[in-house]
mmCIF file of C-alpha atoms in Angstrom:
data_model
loop_
_atom_site.group_PDB
_atom_site.id
_atom_site.type_symbol
_atom_site.label_atom_id
_atom_site.label_comp_id
_atom_site.label_asym_id
_atom_site.label_seq_id
_atom_site.Cartn_x
_atom_site.Cartn_y
_atom_site.Cartn_z
ATOM 1 C CA MET O 1 102.914 77.710 117.105
ATOM 2 C CA THR O 2 102.808 74.000 116.333
ATOM 3 C CA GLY O 3 102.547 72.671 112.828
ATOM 4 C CA ARG O 4 100.143 69.853 113.571
ATOM 5 C CA VAL O 5 97.622 68.677 110.990
ATOM 6 C CA ILE O 6 94.389 67.030 112.084
ATOM 7 C CA ASP O 7 93.201 63.805 110.413
ATOM 8 C CA MET O 8 89.967 64.704 108.667
ATOM 9 C CA SER O 9 88.884 61.199 107.649
ATOM 10 C CA THR O 10 85.384 62.090 108.796
ATOM 11 C CA SER O 11 83.988 64.913 106.666
ATOM 12 C CA ARG O 12 82.479 67.986 108.321
ATOM 13 C CA SER O 13 80.117 70.183 106.400
ATOM 14 C CA LYS O 14 81.003 73.521 108.025
ATOM 15 C CA ASP O 15 83.467 75.753 106.205
ATOM 16 C CA ILE O 16 85.985 78.067 107.854
ATOM 17 C CA THR O 17 85.524 81.614 106.544
ATOM 18 C CA PRO O 18 85.945 85.159 107.917
ATOM 19 C CA GLU O 19 82.291 85.148 109.006
ATOM 20 C CA THR O 20 82.461 81.802 110.854
ATOM 21 C CA ARG O 21 81.457 82.345 114.479
ATOM 22 C CA ILE O 22 84.018 81.116 116.984
ATOM 23 C CA SER O 23 81.323 79.041 118.703
ATOM 24 C CA ASP O 24 80.580 77.261 115.395
ATOM 25 C CA LEU O 25 84.283 76.774 114.691
ATOM 26 C CA LEU O 26 84.879 75.184 118.098
ATOM 27 C CA LYS O 27 81.709 73.094 117.888
ATOM 28 C CA ASN O 28 82.710 71.682 114.502
ATOM 29 C CA TYR O 29 86.467 71.660 115.078
ATOM 30 C CA PRO O 30 87.124 71.557 118.859
ATOM 31 C CA GLU O 31 90.752 70.658 118.175
ATOM 32 C CA LEU O 32 91.283 74.155 116.697
ATOM 33 C CA GLU O 33 90.873 75.937 120.057
ATOM 34 C CA GLU O 34 94.599 75.808 120.847
ATOM 35 C CA THR O 35 95.546 76.912 117.327
ATOM 36 C CA LEU O 36 93.193 79.901 117.616
ATOM 37 C CA ILE O 37 94.606 80.840 121.031
ATOM 38 C CA GLU O 38 98.201 80.461 119.791
ATOM 39 C CA MET O 39 97.500 82.809 116.889
ATOM 40 C CA ALA O 40 95.409 85.333 118.825
ATOM 41 C CA PRO O 41 96.438 85.106 122.507
ATOM 42 C CA ALA O 42 93.579 87.427 123.503
ATOM 43 C CA PHE O 43 91.336 84.435 122.861
ATOM 44 C CA GLY O 44 92.912 82.638 125.811
ATOM 45 C CA LYS O 45 89.848 84.084 127.517
ATOM 46 C CA LEU O 46 87.902 81.276 125.830
ATOM 47 C CA ARG O 47 89.167 79.045 128.627
ATOM 48 C CA ASN O 48 86.948 81.000 131.057
ATOM 49 C CA PRO O 49 83.479 79.356 130.802
ATOM 50 C CA ILE O 50 81.587 82.628 131.338
ATOM 51 C CA LEU O 51 83.585 84.533 128.739
ATOM 52 C CA ARG O 52 83.471 81.559 126.379
ATOM 53 C CA LYS O 53 79.664 81.684 126.340
ATOM 54 C CA THR O 54 79.683 85.410 125.629
ATOM 55 C CA ILE O 55 82.646 85.883 123.290
ATOM 56 C CA ALA O 56 82.418 82.688 121.240
ATOM 57 C CA LYS O 57 78.740 83.173 120.425
ATOM 58 C CA VAL O 58 79.097 86.672 119.018
ATOM 59 C CA ALA O 59 82.640 86.962 117.639
ATOM 60 C CA ASN O 60 83.578 85.666 114.209
ATOM 61 C CA LEU O 61 87.011 84.935 112.746
ATOM 62 C CA ARG O 62 87.227 88.339 111.047
ATOM 63 C CA GLN O 63 86.775 89.963 114.449
ATOM 64 C CA ALA O 64 89.221 87.498 116.041
ATOM 65 C CA ALA O 65 91.860 88.571 113.532
ATOM 66 C CA GLN O 66 91.235 92.239 114.377
ATOM 67 C CA ILE O 67 91.291 91.609 118.124
ATOM 68 C CA GLY O 68 94.429 89.484 117.921
ATOM 69 C CA ASP O 69 96.141 91.777 115.397
ATOM 70 C CA VAL O 70 96.663 88.787 113.083
ATOM 71 C CA PRO O 71 96.358 89.077 109.295
ATOM 72 C CA LEU O 72 92.951 87.652 108.420
ATOM 73 C CA ALA O 73 94.243 85.453 105.587
ATOM 74 C CA LYS O 74 96.893 83.962 107.876
ATOM 75 C CA LEU O 75 94.334 83.168 110.598
ATOM 76 C CA ILE O 76 91.792 81.645 108.193
ATOM 77 C CA ASN O 77 94.314 79.588 106.254
ATOM 78 C CA THR O 78 96.163 78.336 109.344
ATOM 79 C CA LEU O 79 92.871 77.146 110.832
ATOM 80 C CA ARG O 80 91.793 75.606 107.507
ATOM 81 C CA THR O 81 95.138 73.838 107.021
ATOM 82 C CA THR O 82 95.146 72.512 110.583
ATOM 83 C CA ALA O 83 91.577 71.268 110.085
ATOM 84 C CA GLY O 84 92.558 69.669 106.783
ATOM 85 C CA VAL O 85 90.094 71.603 104.618
ATOM 86 C CA GLY O 86 92.600 73.432 102.406
ATOM 87 C CA GLU O 87 93.510 77.084 102.013
ATOM 88 C CA ILE O 88 91.549 79.772 100.204
ATOM 89 C CA SER O 89 93.087 82.699 98.329
ATOM 90 C CA GLU O 90 93.596 86.110 99.893
ATOM 91 C CA THR O 91 91.422 87.532 97.117
ATOM 92 C CA GLU O 92 88.538 85.298 98.210
ATOM 93 C CA ILE O 93 89.048 86.403 101.801
ATOM 94 C CA ASP O 94 89.241 90.082 100.818
ATOM 95 C CA GLU O 95 86.046 89.757 98.798
ATOM 96 C CA ALA O 96 84.299 88.162 101.784
ATOM 97 C CA VAL O 97 85.126 91.124 104.017
ATOM 98 C CA LYS O 98 84.767 94.762 102.977
ATOM 99 C CA MET O 99 85.941 97.228 105.629
ATOM 100 C CA ASN O 100 83.892 100.407 105.775
ATOM 101 C CA ASP O 101 85.397 103.867 106.077
ATOM 102 C CA LYS O 102 84.127 106.075 108.874
ATOM 103 C CA PRO O 103 80.751 107.433 107.758
ATOM 104 C CA ALA O 104 80.100 111.184 107.807
ATOM 105 C CA TRP O 105 77.266 110.897 110.344
ATOM 106 C CA VAL O 106 79.742 109.834 113.063
ATOM 107 C CA ASP O 107 81.370 113.280 112.961
ATOM 108 C CA LYS O 108 78.205 115.246 112.152
ATOM 109 C CA THR O 109 76.199 114.063 115.159
ATOM 110 C CA LYS O 110 76.733 115.152 118.751
ATOM 111 C CA LEU O 111 77.902 112.311 121.008
ATOM 112 C CA LYS O 112 75.217 112.141 123.692
ATOM 113 C CA GLU O 113 76.562 109.268 125.779
ATOM 114 C CA THR O 114 79.325 106.673 126.004
ATOM 115 C CA PHE O 115 78.654 103.361 127.747
ATOM 116 C CA ASP O 116 81.668 101.168 128.556
ATOM 117 C CA ALA O 117 80.162 97.676 128.792
ATOM 118 C CA ARG O 118 83.434 95.735 129.104
ATOM 119 C CA SER O 119 83.148 94.925 132.818
ATOM 120 C CA LEU O 120 79.465 93.996 132.429
ATOM 121 C CA ILE O 121 80.245 91.594 129.574
ATOM 122 C CA GLU O 122 83.311 90.122 131.277
ATOM 123 C CA SER O 123 81.155 89.278 134.312
ATOM 124 C CA GLY O 124 78.709 87.392 132.069
ATOM 125 C CA GLY O 125 76.134 90.160 131.551
ATOM 126 C CA HIS O 126 74.823 91.581 128.310
ATOM 127 C CA PRO O 127 74.273 95.289 127.578
ATOM 128 C CA LEU O 128 71.374 94.818 125.137
ATOM 129 C CA THR O 129 68.544 96.144 127.335
ATOM 130 C CA LYS O 130 70.441 99.212 128.567
ATOM 131 C CA VAL O 131 71.750 100.077 125.112
ATOM 132 C CA MET O 132 68.307 99.800 123.492
ATOM 133 C CA GLU O 133 66.806 102.001 126.225
ATOM 134 C CA ASP O 134 69.580 104.562 125.718
ATOM 135 C CA LEU O 135 69.190 104.512 121.925
ATOM 136 C CA ASP O 136 65.458 105.138 122.219
ATOM 137 C CA LYS O 137 66.310 108.459 123.929
ATOM 138 C CA LEU O 138 68.515 109.764 121.083
ATOM 139 C CA SER O 139 67.374 112.730 119.038
ATOM 140 C CA ASP O 140 68.087 112.907 115.307
ATOM 141 C CA ASP O 141 71.302 114.921 115.720
ATOM 142 C CA GLU O 142 72.802 112.743 118.479
ATOM 143 C CA SER O 143 74.920 109.612 118.527
ATOM 144 C CA TYR O 144 75.781 106.999 121.135
ATOM 145 C CA ARG O 145 79.056 105.146 121.723
ATOM 146 C CA LEU O 146 79.234 101.613 123.126
ATOM 147 C CA ILE O 147 82.602 100.210 124.232
ATOM 148 C CA THR O 148 82.946 96.415 124.288
ATOM 149 C CA PRO O 149 85.788 93.847 124.397
ATOM 150 C CA PHE O 150 84.596 92.402 121.058
ATOM 151 C CA LEU O 151 82.077 93.188 118.352
ATOM 152 C CA PRO O 152 78.607 92.555 119.876
ATOM 153 C CA ALA O 153 77.018 91.233 116.679
ATOM 154 C CA PRO O 154 73.574 90.226 118.033
ATOM 155 C CA LEU O 155 73.132 93.632 119.683
ATOM 156 C CA LEU O 156 74.106 95.337 116.427
ATOM 157 C CA ASP O 157 71.577 93.242 114.512
ATOM 158 C CA VAL O 158 68.808 94.301 116.920
ATOM 159 C CA ALA O 159 69.772 97.984 116.683
ATOM 160 C CA LYS O 160 69.923 97.847 112.888
ATOM 161 C CA SER O 161 66.502 96.185 112.722
ATOM 162 C CA ARG O 162 65.145 99.049 114.854
ATOM 163 C CA GLY O 163 66.385 101.668 112.411
ATOM 164 C CA TYR O 164 69.797 102.798 113.663
ATOM 165 C CA TYR O 165 72.949 103.545 111.734
ATOM 166 C CA ILE O 166 75.878 101.575 113.138
ATOM 167 C CA TRP O 167 79.628 101.880 112.698
ATOM 168 C CA THR O 168 82.366 100.084 114.651
ATOM 169 C CA GLU O 169 86.085 100.659 114.975
ATOM 170 C CA SER O 170 88.691 98.614 116.820
ATOM 171 C CA ASP O 171 90.503 100.669 119.441
ATOM 172 C CA GLY O 172 92.933 97.924 120.452
ATOM 173 C CA GLU O 173 93.067 94.285 121.461
ATOM 174 C CA ASP O 174 90.188 94.385 123.957
ATOM 175 C CA MET O 175 88.273 97.474 122.895
ATOM 176 C CA PHE O 176 85.726 98.093 120.185
ATOM 177 C CA SER O 177 83.821 101.361 119.905
ATOM 178 C CA THR O 178 80.461 101.101 118.203
ATOM 179 C CA TYR O 179 78.603 104.281 117.271
ATOM 180 C CA PHE O 180 74.840 104.463 116.815
ATOM 181 C CA ALA O 181 72.555 107.158 115.376
ATOM 182 C CA ARG O 182 68.940 107.250 114.240
ATOM 183 C CA MET O 183 68.179 106.699 110.587
ATOM 184 C CA PRO O 184 66.001 109.502 109.238
ATOM 185 C CA ASP O 185 62.358 108.535 108.716
#
């Protein structure tokens, strides 16, 4: 990885934090694309215009660190240093991101269906409609598993707003399993 530092004589208002979306990072700091790819080679897929539209809009730097198996503090502070905005402490980063343990409902519910949406997403599609239709068919004691190449944040927001429990785990570089179940009325 190169040790270049970017001249930041023109101030930019956007900060670089664990929750910064990759699309926002690259919009505000386009020169950081290569640094991001060097640190998390899985994000070389950003060079593909179709995948760039999909991945960059929904993935944030916390997720990029998980996908690329890079310590979050190292990713954030390397990007911040390269952009010339200064490092933040690991404590600040840890406070910004709280990882959840597997909730009991994941094991207590019966897995009704698993949908692997990786090929759909990689071809530029989005699983939102199918997933919402499938979730509407769940009974109270059932759960649903969605497999994606990254955390599908907008889909999760929609499901949560419709009253579903959600929990996600990373199963490797290109695989996230998200579990859904109905919240009791």
